XYZ file of C-alpha atoms in Angstrom:
687
model
C 106.155 -50.081 177.013
C 108.108 -46.616 176.410
C 107.349 -43.859 174.169
C 109.002 -40.642 172.451
C 107.931 -37.669 170.075
C 110.212 -36.092 167.501
C 109.632 -33.228 165.153
C 111.506 -30.096 164.441
C 109.584 -26.706 163.778
C 112.848 -24.977 162.538
C 113.149 -27.548 159.760
C 112.240 -26.908 156.517
C 111.019 -30.492 155.712
C 110.066 -32.064 158.763
C 108.798 -35.642 159.312
C 106.985 -35.638 162.857
C 107.208 -38.938 164.360
C 105.872 -40.723 167.727
C 108.257 -43.773 168.911
C 107.396 -46.706 171.222
C 108.753 -49.247 172.378
C 106.946 -52.583 173.665
C 107.814 -54.932 176.645
C 109.322 -57.492 174.406
C 111.729 -54.889 172.770
C 109.933 -54.183 169.319
C 110.477 -50.674 168.665
C 107.412 -48.538 166.735
C 107.652 -45.376 164.910
C 104.779 -43.282 163.477
C 104.616 -40.850 161.001
C 101.133 -39.761 160.179
C 100.767 -38.046 156.713
C 96.725 -37.980 155.312
C 97.527 -37.054 151.788
C 96.312 -40.539 150.535
C 94.590 -43.269 152.150
C 97.476 -45.393 152.146
C 100.154 -46.900 154.580
C 103.623 -47.858 153.955
C 104.771 -50.616 156.291
C 108.685 -50.983 156.627
C 110.506 -53.779 158.891
C 114.263 -53.275 159.406
C 115.772 -56.444 161.564
C 119.294 -54.808 162.461
C 120.969 -58.037 160.862
C 122.915 -58.436 157.350
C 125.659 -60.290 155.845
C 128.051 -58.657 158.188
C 126.650 -61.118 161.139
C 127.683 -64.292 158.844
C 130.358 -66.240 159.418
C 133.486 -67.136 156.680
C 132.082 -70.337 155.370
C 128.248 -69.860 156.146
C 127.837 -66.842 153.898
C 124.757 -65.587 151.877
C 122.740 -66.659 154.742
C 120.852 -63.618 155.269
C 119.948 -62.971 151.574
C 118.865 -66.463 151.364
C 116.974 -66.104 154.624
C 115.053 -63.118 153.271
C 113.921 -65.005 149.926
C 112.352 -67.536 152.653
C 110.698 -65.030 154.241
C 108.250 -64.617 151.189
C 107.133 -68.109 151.026
C 104.629 -68.230 153.649
C 104.456 -68.856 157.456
C 103.041 -71.482 159.810
C 99.366 -69.886 159.650
C 99.277 -68.351 156.159
C 101.535 -71.031 154.310
C 101.377 -69.519 150.702
C 102.810 -66.926 148.322
C 103.341 -63.607 150.374
C 103.000 -61.411 147.063
C 99.274 -63.314 145.951
C 97.687 -61.823 148.981
C 99.582 -58.305 148.850
C 98.301 -58.483 145.313
C 94.598 -59.381 146.416
C 94.540 -56.265 148.952
C 95.936 -53.449 146.463
C 99.568 -53.649 147.862
C 102.367 -51.811 145.871
C 105.713 -51.410 146.459
C 106.476 -54.806 147.988
C 109.841 -56.387 148.436
C 112.644 -57.020 150.406
C 116.315 -56.167 150.478
C 119.267 -57.478 152.100
C 122.694 -55.263 152.812
C 125.749 -56.045 154.808
C 124.055 -54.378 158.018
C 120.041 -54.890 157.795
C 117.367 -56.528 156.063
C 114.305 -54.904 155.795
C 110.536 -55.496 154.148
C 108.083 -53.105 152.709
C 104.948 -52.492 151.634
C 102.317 -49.771 150.924
C 98.710 -50.967 151.174
C 95.434 -49.189 151.368
C 94.773 -48.385 155.004
C 91.785 -50.755 155.702
C 94.463 -53.352 154.686
C 96.651 -52.631 157.689
C 95.485 -55.510 159.652
C 95.921 -57.845 156.988
C 99.763 -57.082 156.605
C 100.266 -56.475 160.125
C 98.988 -60.016 160.923
C 101.343 -61.460 157.845
C 104.141 -59.946 159.229
C 103.639 -60.676 162.909
C 103.170 -64.267 161.784
C 106.737 -64.675 160.143
C 108.208 -62.862 162.625
C 106.724 -65.449 165.510
C 105.331 -68.542 163.457
C 107.914 -69.194 160.520
C 109.990 -71.881 161.453
C 107.301 -74.564 161.044
C 106.766 -73.661 157.639
C 110.022 -73.780 156.714
C 111.087 -77.123 154.948
C 113.768 -79.145 153.062
C 111.976 -78.517 149.663
C 111.230 -74.829 150.287
C 114.899 -74.266 151.317
C 116.206 -76.419 148.253
C 113.492 -74.227 146.213
C 114.924 -70.829 147.232
C 118.771 -71.883 147.553
C 118.408 -72.445 143.604
C 116.632 -69.109 143.004
C 119.443 -67.112 145.102
C 122.056 -68.947 143.246
C 120.452 -68.326 139.971
C 120.594 -64.812 141.024
C 123.921 -64.524 141.798
C 124.597 -66.050 138.146
C 122.470 -63.451 136.524
C 124.204 -60.635 138.572
C 127.687 -61.860 138.021
C 127.342 -62.522 134.405
C 126.257 -58.797 133.436
C 129.082 -56.279 132.374
C 131.157 -55.945 135.310
C 129.132 -58.225 137.520
C 132.225 -59.560 139.257
C 133.644 -56.460 140.569
C 132.465 -56.002 143.932
C 132.971 -59.388 145.059
C 136.185 -58.951 143.957
C 136.874 -55.333 145.509
C 135.602 -56.006 148.843
C 137.542 -59.639 148.924
C 140.577 -57.564 148.476
C 139.782 -54.153 150.097
C 138.615 -55.977 153.711
C 141.142 -58.736 155.393
C 140.477 -62.030 156.436
C 138.029 -62.355 159.472
C 136.351 -58.968 158.401
C 132.587 -59.300 157.557
C 132.612 -57.191 154.876
C 134.721 -59.545 153.204
C 132.100 -60.912 151.051
C 128.864 -59.621 149.566
C 125.408 -60.392 150.715
C 124.763 -62.824 148.193
C 127.418 -65.279 149.379
C 129.487 -68.063 147.801
C 128.084 -70.747 145.472
C 129.628 -73.171 147.937
C 128.444 -71.467 150.958
C 124.716 -71.774 149.902
C 125.071 -75.208 148.704
C 126.018 -76.435 152.106
C 123.805 -74.259 153.830
C 121.279 -77.147 156.141
C 118.127 -76.732 157.265
C 119.163 -76.201 160.812
C 121.417 -73.237 159.709
C 118.496 -71.711 158.392
C 116.462 -72.236 161.643
C 119.557 -70.983 163.852
C 119.618 -67.913 162.127
C 115.912 -67.390 162.437
C 116.058 -67.733 166.356
C 118.861 -65.496 166.873
C 118.230 -62.598 164.418
C 114.654 -62.419 164.016
C 113.016 -61.391 167.519
C 111.017 -58.365 167.974
C 113.816 -56.646 169.996
C 116.145 -56.748 166.823
C 113.295 -55.109 164.569
C 112.146 -51.782 163.800
C 108.985 -50.948 162.830
C 107.917 -47.796 160.694
C 104.287 -47.207 159.865
C 103.999 -43.902 157.777
C 101.026 -42.420 156.247
C 97.068 -42.514 156.622
C 97.239 -43.462 160.770
C 97.617 -41.502 164.039
C 99.921 -42.706 166.593
C 97.712 -44.157 169.005
C 95.749 -46.702 166.076
C 99.334 -47.635 165.150
C 100.838 -48.629 168.475
C 97.281 -50.197 169.403
C 97.246 -52.341 166.382
C 100.841 -53.460 166.429
C 100.695 -54.418 170.386
C 97.868 -56.456 169.614
C 99.420 -58.199 166.608
C 102.967 -58.541 167.877
C 103.059 -58.303 171.373
C 102.977 -61.701 172.298
C 105.586 -62.517 170.351
C 108.822 -63.376 173.084
C 112.194 -61.433 172.653
C 115.328 -63.290 171.165
C 118.678 -63.712 172.667
C 120.510 -60.671 173.535
C 122.878 -59.873 170.744
C 126.606 -58.578 170.823
C 127.077 -55.618 168.477
C 129.935 -55.597 165.925
C 132.015 -53.031 166.739
C 133.950 -50.538 164.642
C 136.730 -52.235 162.216
C 138.404 -49.783 159.578
C 141.319 -51.826 158.433
C 144.412 -49.627 158.263
C 146.029 -50.345 154.786
C 148.965 -48.459 153.279
C 150.946 -48.577 150.326
C 149.180 -49.093 146.832
C 147.658 -52.735 145.750
C 146.592 -53.201 142.205
C 144.577 -55.740 140.499
C 143.694 -56.683 137.190
C 140.696 -58.833 135.796
C 138.940 -59.147 132.235
C 135.221 -59.666 131.760
C 133.040 -59.509 128.612
C 132.745 -55.690 128.323
C 132.975 -53.562 125.732
C 135.385 -50.978 127.628
C 137.687 -50.963 129.628
C 137.296 -49.324 133.232
C 139.742 -48.141 136.066
C 138.699 -48.013 139.498
C 140.527 -46.750 142.397
C 138.966 -47.265 146.181
C 139.958 -46.327 149.888
C 138.104 -47.505 153.012
C 136.893 -44.555 154.935
C 135.110 -44.493 158.298
C 131.496 -45.609 159.202
C 127.859 -44.323 158.778
C 127.080 -41.378 160.591
C 130.386 -40.206 161.478
C 131.964 -36.820 160.576
C 134.430 -37.833 157.751
C 131.639 -39.887 155.973
C 129.503 -36.884 155.377
C 132.564 -34.784 154.321
C 133.794 -37.301 152.024
C 130.238 -37.704 150.473
C 130.485 -33.847 149.723
C 134.132 -34.851 148.279
C 132.676 -37.270 145.800
C 130.037 -35.214 144.738
C 132.600 -32.522 143.732
C 134.899 -35.051 142.006
C 132.706 -37.054 140.135
C 129.146 -36.710 140.617
C 127.413 -34.845 137.539
C 128.422 -33.126 134.509
C 130.377 -30.416 135.960
C 132.302 -32.581 138.532
C 136.073 -32.088 138.109
C 136.650 -35.460 136.704
C 133.665 -35.557 134.539
C 134.584 -32.293 132.899
C 138.019 -33.440 132.398
C 137.717 -36.986 131.235
C 134.418 -36.980 129.071
C 134.236 -33.188 128.253
C 137.551 -31.850 127.774
C 139.799 -34.906 126.999
C 137.151 -37.050 125.833
C 138.751 -39.910 126.462
C 135.992 -41.213 128.929
C 132.266 -42.008 128.591
C 131.527 -42.057 131.945
C 132.617 -41.246 135.347
C 131.469 -41.773 138.761
C 132.642 -41.172 142.699
C 130.845 -42.074 145.418
C 130.786 -42.716 149.426
C 129.438 -45.926 150.987
C 129.333 -45.944 154.340
C 128.258 -48.898 156.279
C 128.250 -49.759 159.924
C 131.477 -50.514 161.069
C 133.517 -49.317 158.145
C 132.952 -48.242 154.569
C 134.405 -47.464 150.759
C 135.331 -44.370 148.830
C 135.431 -45.346 144.846
C 135.947 -43.410 141.776
C 135.388 -44.972 138.181
C 136.305 -44.019 134.785
C 134.618 -46.111 131.873
C 137.443 -45.318 128.838
C 136.545 -44.441 125.524
C 137.281 -47.728 123.169
C 140.702 -47.962 122.213
C 142.222 -45.252 125.275
C 145.175 -46.414 127.622
C 143.916 -46.747 131.332
C 147.352 -45.556 132.794
C 146.964 -41.956 130.903
C 143.254 -41.840 132.411
C 144.844 -42.634 135.952
C 147.554 -40.470 135.528
C 144.935 -37.623 134.934
C 142.703 -39.514 137.746
C 145.674 -38.519 139.919
C 146.311 -35.076 138.837
C 142.739 -33.770 139.287
C 142.898 -35.837 142.822
C 146.179 -33.981 143.841
C 144.310 -30.624 143.029
C 141.574 -31.376 145.229
C 143.586 -32.486 148.169
C 145.697 -29.229 147.817
C 143.083 -26.845 148.001
C 139.944 -28.573 148.525
C 136.445 -27.393 146.837
C 135.637 -24.044 145.366
C 132.944 -21.975 146.809
C 130.682 -22.174 143.954
C 131.165 -26.333 144.369
C 130.712 -26.133 147.695
C 127.434 -24.580 147.130
C 126.316 -26.760 144.087
C 126.849 -29.883 146.024
C 125.107 -29.044 149.336
C 122.290 -27.894 147.361
C 122.029 -31.117 145.744
C 122.088 -33.120 148.629
C 119.476 -30.961 150.310
C 117.383 -31.539 147.208
C 117.902 -34.721 147.088
C 116.531 -35.374 150.532
C 113.008 -32.974 149.869
C 112.480 -35.178 146.853
C 112.817 -38.341 148.492
C 110.589 -37.714 151.468
C 107.633 -36.667 149.034
C 107.076 -40.415 149.105
C 105.997 -42.358 152.465
C 107.474 -45.468 151.283
C 110.142 -46.570 149.204
C 113.697 -46.168 149.434
C 115.005 -42.900 150.597
C 110.886 -42.082 151.604
C 109.956 -40.861 154.857
C 109.346 -44.679 156.218
C 113.474 -45.299 155.082
C 114.823 -42.178 156.752
C 112.770 -42.830 160.044
C 113.825 -46.349 159.833
C 117.377 -46.076 159.110
C 118.409 -43.228 161.355
C 116.637 -45.696 164.487
C 118.550 -48.528 163.141
C 121.985 -46.991 162.837
C 121.887 -43.266 164.353
C 119.899 -44.848 167.520
C 117.282 -41.894 167.013
C 114.094 -41.518 163.859
C 115.112 -37.922 163.297
C 118.746 -38.701 162.919
C 118.645 -37.181 159.330
C 118.290 -33.466 161.286
C 121.940 -33.935 162.550
C 123.122 -35.222 158.765
C 121.591 -32.908 157.131
C 122.841 -29.993 159.254
C 126.131 -31.415 159.193
C 126.405 -31.218 155.411
C 124.870 -27.789 155.220
C 127.943 -26.779 158.197
C 130.385 -28.453 156.433
C 133.314 -26.218 155.453
C 135.647 -26.552 152.194
C 138.721 -26.892 154.877
C 136.735 -29.729 156.543
C 135.943 -31.572 153.231
C 139.667 -31.116 152.258
C 141.247 -32.634 155.422
C 138.835 -35.493 155.516
C 140.244 -36.160 152.073
C 143.511 -35.822 153.127
C 143.054 -38.372 156.045
C 141.327 -41.006 153.920
C 142.638 -41.153 149.994
C 146.371 -40.858 150.179
C 147.678 -43.673 151.438
C 146.144 -47.299 151.052
C 144.511 -47.018 147.617
C 143.119 -50.152 145.891
C 142.948 -49.924 142.041
C 141.776 -52.489 139.758
C 141.428 -52.487 136.081
C 139.000 -54.169 134.456
C 139.436 -55.036 130.370
C 137.692 -56.533 127.776
C 138.695 -60.363 126.938
C 141.041 -60.418 124.052
C 139.288 -61.119 120.566
C 140.188 -64.755 119.414
C 139.564 -66.888 116.691
C 137.421 -69.639 117.648
C 137.322 -73.164 116.588
C 100.817 -67.278 174.111
C 97.669 -64.649 174.314
C 97.686 -64.674 170.428
C 95.427 -63.149 167.963
C 93.203 -65.537 166.167
C 95.668 -67.360 163.601
C 92.593 -69.555 162.182
C 91.658 -66.985 159.801
C 93.190 -64.374 158.005
C 91.644 -60.805 158.755
C 90.486 -59.320 155.216
C 90.121 -55.562 154.583
C 86.004 -55.013 154.862
C 86.424 -52.547 152.293
C 88.620 -50.456 150.114
C 89.027 -46.873 150.510
C 88.095 -44.549 147.616
C 90.660 -42.909 145.798
C 90.490 -39.185 145.013
C 92.741 -38.292 142.419
C 93.658 -34.696 142.462
C 92.138 -32.379 139.619
C 93.656 -31.996 136.300
C 93.411 -28.174 135.404
C 93.775 -27.783 131.581
C 94.600 -24.711 129.329
C 95.942 -23.925 126.130
C 98.584 -20.838 125.568
C 97.847 -18.757 122.202
C 100.285 -20.327 120.511
C 98.472 -23.629 120.628
C 100.674 -25.261 123.638
C 98.506 -27.434 125.550
C 99.062 -26.933 129.503
C 97.889 -29.642 131.938
C 98.479 -28.780 136.015
C 98.259 -30.949 138.993
C 98.472 -29.539 142.329
C 100.475 -31.470 144.781
C 101.640 -28.880 148.063
C 103.046 -31.085 150.591
C 106.672 -30.887 149.188
C 107.993 -27.235 147.887
C 109.110 -28.866 144.480
C 107.504 -28.450 140.725
C 108.024 -30.672 138.036
C 107.522 -29.932 134.357
C 107.185 -32.179 131.438
C 107.461 -30.923 128.012
C 105.692 -34.081 125.606
C 106.141 -33.521 121.925
C 104.710 -35.760 119.365
C 107.607 -37.339 117.914
C 109.921 -40.336 119.541
C 111.642 -42.731 117.771
C 109.001 -43.383 115.188
C 109.902 -39.978 113.836
C 113.192 -41.264 112.490
C 111.213 -43.185 109.685
C 110.942 -40.277 107.843
C 114.769 -39.813 108.074
C 117.647 -41.570 110.099
C 117.558 -44.091 112.759
C 118.912 -42.879 115.848
C 118.293 -38.776 115.183
C 115.703 -38.770 117.789
C 117.795 -40.088 120.615
C 121.274 -38.641 119.520
C 119.023 -34.946 119.218
C 117.480 -35.378 122.731
C 120.760 -36.246 123.921
C 122.509 -33.231 122.928
C 119.550 -30.851 123.334
C 120.574 -30.015 126.805
C 124.437 -29.402 125.902
C 124.081 -25.619 125.497
C 122.237 -22.786 123.876
C 122.612 -19.536 121.971
C 124.046 -18.187 125.348
C 125.013 -20.702 127.429
C 127.700 -23.537 127.174
C 126.636 -27.236 128.725
C 128.741 -26.787 131.686
C 126.992 -23.614 132.245
C 123.868 -24.954 132.138
C 124.604 -27.607 134.486
C 126.443 -25.281 137.158
C 123.784 -22.679 137.321
C 120.883 -25.550 137.424
C 123.201 -27.249 140.602
C 123.532 -24.165 142.388
C 119.185 -23.842 141.918
C 119.149 -27.143 143.259
C 117.374 -27.894 139.885
C 117.408 -30.908 137.371
C 117.121 -31.211 133.354
C 116.402 -34.458 131.556
C 115.600 -35.153 128.065
C 114.870 -38.153 126.028
C 112.717 -40.094 123.420
C 110.200 -43.004 123.439
C 108.857 -44.612 120.595
C 105.794 -42.276 120.551
C 107.203 -39.045 122.146
C 110.317 -36.912 122.884
C 110.448 -35.214 126.201
C 111.861 -32.242 128.113
C 111.561 -32.253 132.216
C 112.676 -29.841 134.967
C 112.672 -30.762 138.851
C 112.934 -27.407 140.396
C 112.425 -26.289 144.194
C 109.795 -23.838 144.372
C 111.885 -20.884 145.932
C 113.968 -20.973 142.727
C 111.138 -21.403 140.235
C 111.240 -18.442 137.910
C 115.356 -18.643 137.307
C 114.778 -22.690 136.656
C 112.327 -21.991 134.148
C 113.702 -19.502 132.376
C 116.946 -21.878 131.607
C 114.427 -24.438 131.192
C 112.722 -22.271 128.423
C 116.140 -21.475 126.982
C 117.348 -25.728 126.378
C 114.077 -25.860 125.130
C 113.491 -22.887 122.460
C 117.370 -22.082 121.364
C 119.717 -25.199 121.286
C 122.629 -24.360 119.632
C 123.381 -28.493 118.995
C 127.337 -27.588 119.565
C 129.371 -29.165 116.881
C 131.923 -30.542 119.911
C 128.898 -31.878 122.030
C 127.461 -33.742 118.983
C 130.685 -35.657 118.341
C 131.405 -36.521 121.667
C 127.747 -37.954 122.419
C 127.603 -39.313 118.985
C 130.679 -41.493 119.977
C 128.898 -42.155 123.408
C 125.870 -43.399 121.454
C 128.036 -45.830 119.140
C 129.502 -46.855 122.489
C 125.779 -47.585 123.692
C 125.446 -49.881 120.586
C 128.249 -51.758 121.425
C 127.157 -52.563 124.680
C 123.612 -53.609 123.586
C 125.124 -55.816 121.323
C 127.002 -57.937 124.141
C 124.048 -57.785 126.618
C 121.656 -60.658 125.800
C 118.318 -58.684 126.723
C 119.130 -55.734 124.651
C 120.955 -57.827 121.900
C 116.883 -59.207 121.748
C 115.176 -55.801 121.740
C 117.875 -55.062 118.424
C 116.025 -57.664 116.796
C 112.295 -57.975 117.990
C 110.769 -55.110 116.712
C 111.238 -55.930 113.118
C 110.235 -59.088 113.620
C 106.995 -57.866 115.095
C 106.468 -54.918 112.953
C 107.925 -55.687 109.942
C 110.599 -53.503 108.182
C 108.524 -51.126 106.872
C 106.754 -50.009 109.977
C 107.783 -47.137 112.095
C 108.527 -49.387 115.116
C 110.826 -51.679 113.413
C 114.036 -49.782 114.232
C 115.904 -50.919 117.563
C 113.681 -50.700 120.686
C 116.360 -48.356 122.304
C 116.114 -45.915 119.635
C 120.019 -45.871 119.359
C 119.899 -46.808 115.894
C 122.774 -48.346 113.928
C 126.418 -47.805 113.565
C 126.001 -46.692 110.169
C 123.051 -44.846 110.735
C 124.157 -42.944 113.402
C 127.947 -42.461 111.823
C 125.973 -41.012 108.772
C 124.303 -37.939 111.315
C 125.465 -34.540 110.667
C 124.606 -31.498 113.256
C 122.382 -30.130 110.742
C 120.245 -33.255 111.029
C 119.637 -32.637 114.446
C 118.768 -28.915 114.132
C 116.061 -29.752 111.434
C 114.840 -32.657 113.924
C 114.308 -29.779 116.545
C 112.953 -27.337 113.319
C 110.516 -30.039 112.339
C 108.830 -31.315 115.812
C 109.338 -28.792 118.541
C 106.640 -26.653 118.061
C 103.967 -25.129 120.530
C 101.165 -26.901 118.861
C 102.614 -30.210 118.956
C 103.097 -29.718 122.909
C 102.060 -30.422 125.973
C 103.368 -29.033 129.170
C 102.688 -31.420 132.332
C 102.787 -29.449 135.695
C 102.703 -31.551 138.707
C 103.775 -29.965 142.492
C 103.371 -27.009 144.358
C 101.956 -24.726 142.467
C 98.411 -23.930 140.830
C 97.172 -23.344 137.262
C 96.385 -19.570 138.154
C 100.038 -19.394 139.318
C 102.016 -21.156 136.480
C 100.197 -20.069 133.366
C 101.740 -16.258 133.613
C 105.245 -17.761 133.896
C 104.340 -19.672 131.006
C 103.273 -17.279 128.739
C 106.370 -14.948 129.903
C 108.394 -17.806 128.711
C 107.109 -19.973 126.053
C 104.326 -17.802 124.642
C 106.242 -16.026 121.779
C 107.025 -19.464 120.884
C 105.940 -19.497 116.972
C 103.371 -22.712 115.644
C 103.723 -23.858 112.419
C 103.073 -27.186 110.872
C 103.738 -30.821 111.957
C 104.191 -33.533 110.062
C 102.525 -36.590 110.623
C 104.223 -39.609 111.476
C 103.901 -42.528 109.210
C 102.405 -45.235 112.058
C 101.834 -48.282 109.468
C 99.506 -51.068 109.972
C 100.700 -54.069 111.342
C 100.299 -57.354 108.980
C 98.670 -60.451 110.290
C 101.843 -62.227 109.418
C 104.165 -59.848 111.007
C 102.076 -59.713 114.338
C 100.872 -63.363 114.476
């Protein structure tokens, strides 16, 4: 056994850990976090779809499914026992480069999980027979059908096939092909397990209510007797050399055309991967990104823009996508994308853009590691660093690289990778036709002797003089504060007016105030590392703020301005009305959304406030009839302090936050609020 310790006093957000390597090669990383009586267990096997061969694709993902169907000494469904012991966030995922399994459990249930996980690592093959293989093969094939039958669902398999040459292990997706899945034999599956599921190809992270010595002792007890697997050759960096422009066109059952521009890029952990990540944020991440501002705001020929860098272990890809407004020309959209990209290649990001995207990266990381488990949580970050970067604290190197990146470095990386060798894919709607050894006791599963009591944080309550209720929950582990203002309105308030009003009003709410434009709001929030969101459900409308503690006052001032002084600009009203109409069109071609448009009326009856489409989007006719004045009226009617509850959660206290709330919301005048008409559901409608 070898051990190492990590942690950095200079880091603003630290993830201290201890690392152990057992004699059989199993790596264990432990992070102690005592804020709740739970532990996150996360195991990464360094195997994914890139370890497959052409003709035998989908094995990594198929095997992930088989891991949940029982082992030799616990031949039953995995989720059944995890539900019994209080497990949450239980799942497994397969990517190109790794397969992971994770769950959060009460501290007293850790032995149960360790027994189960070690049993499926060391004692699985006896539980896999032809019947079980056939069952899970069918489940995976159905999962593939569901994925590909969604709008744009076939894009990524086409894209990876075209981008990577024959023989490259990224030429297929982890889901595999139907033909290969159908041909998978029991012997194939058994060989996969023997090759890749040894302890020396695995990293376990345990994070939460446990110390390193206890965790190591338990892992040694349950996993120490499992023999190592065979030596494995590590696939080497392979970035295909592409030149010229490759074009492809595909049709799909989609309401709007979409343009993709894609390039290959370097692997995870490289300098250029970090620089391209920042470049993608400047170009297409958020409302104030260059492409979003140009195509969605200014020219209004697109409904959505995205850009992202996707570095994998031996190569990666950089993608831009633009969803066209109905009837708009993809050639014109491509011309504008090329124009904006060339400006970026010429001069790189501005100083303000660079500060914004760096703050966004830092804020996103801080919010992620507030959790011990889940994607982006502490256990996930430590496992990723160990598996791909060779050290659990690789995140420190990544964050430092992001922070130190200069505009010239980002521009130069874009010039290296985003010029020659582009792949362009156009997705267009189908045309409309007139249709005619020393082991633990495996004889009995260790059950938790007890369950820990959970001490929930105290709720502190107060009320402003104008009637606004305040609820504060203090959580001081991470320097972030979240605010959510709940208003007793929601879609049900549309009963007295026009369907779709609440949804559209809450969409336009943050698109400009009397002293700030929509882009100014977005830019100022990005510089502060804050975000504001607004929306509605059936019963409530809400406006939320997530802010870094260090920038709390400046963030709250913008938050209050959005809530109290929305301008509902005519141009933004028209733009977002088009987006809501496009959303209605998408709902009408997506099976689940189609059902949810019809079901409420059948359940509640046409005279009930809940009878409108479940998404709250309304109908084409109702949304077309709306005016800006309807949105102003909705705000004037329902936005009253005596109709609002402010919920505050994070690194603050009631005593600290009340003066700030008084400063920003104390002058808000109360007033009468209508009662929503929630009719009684008749027996004939509800039965």
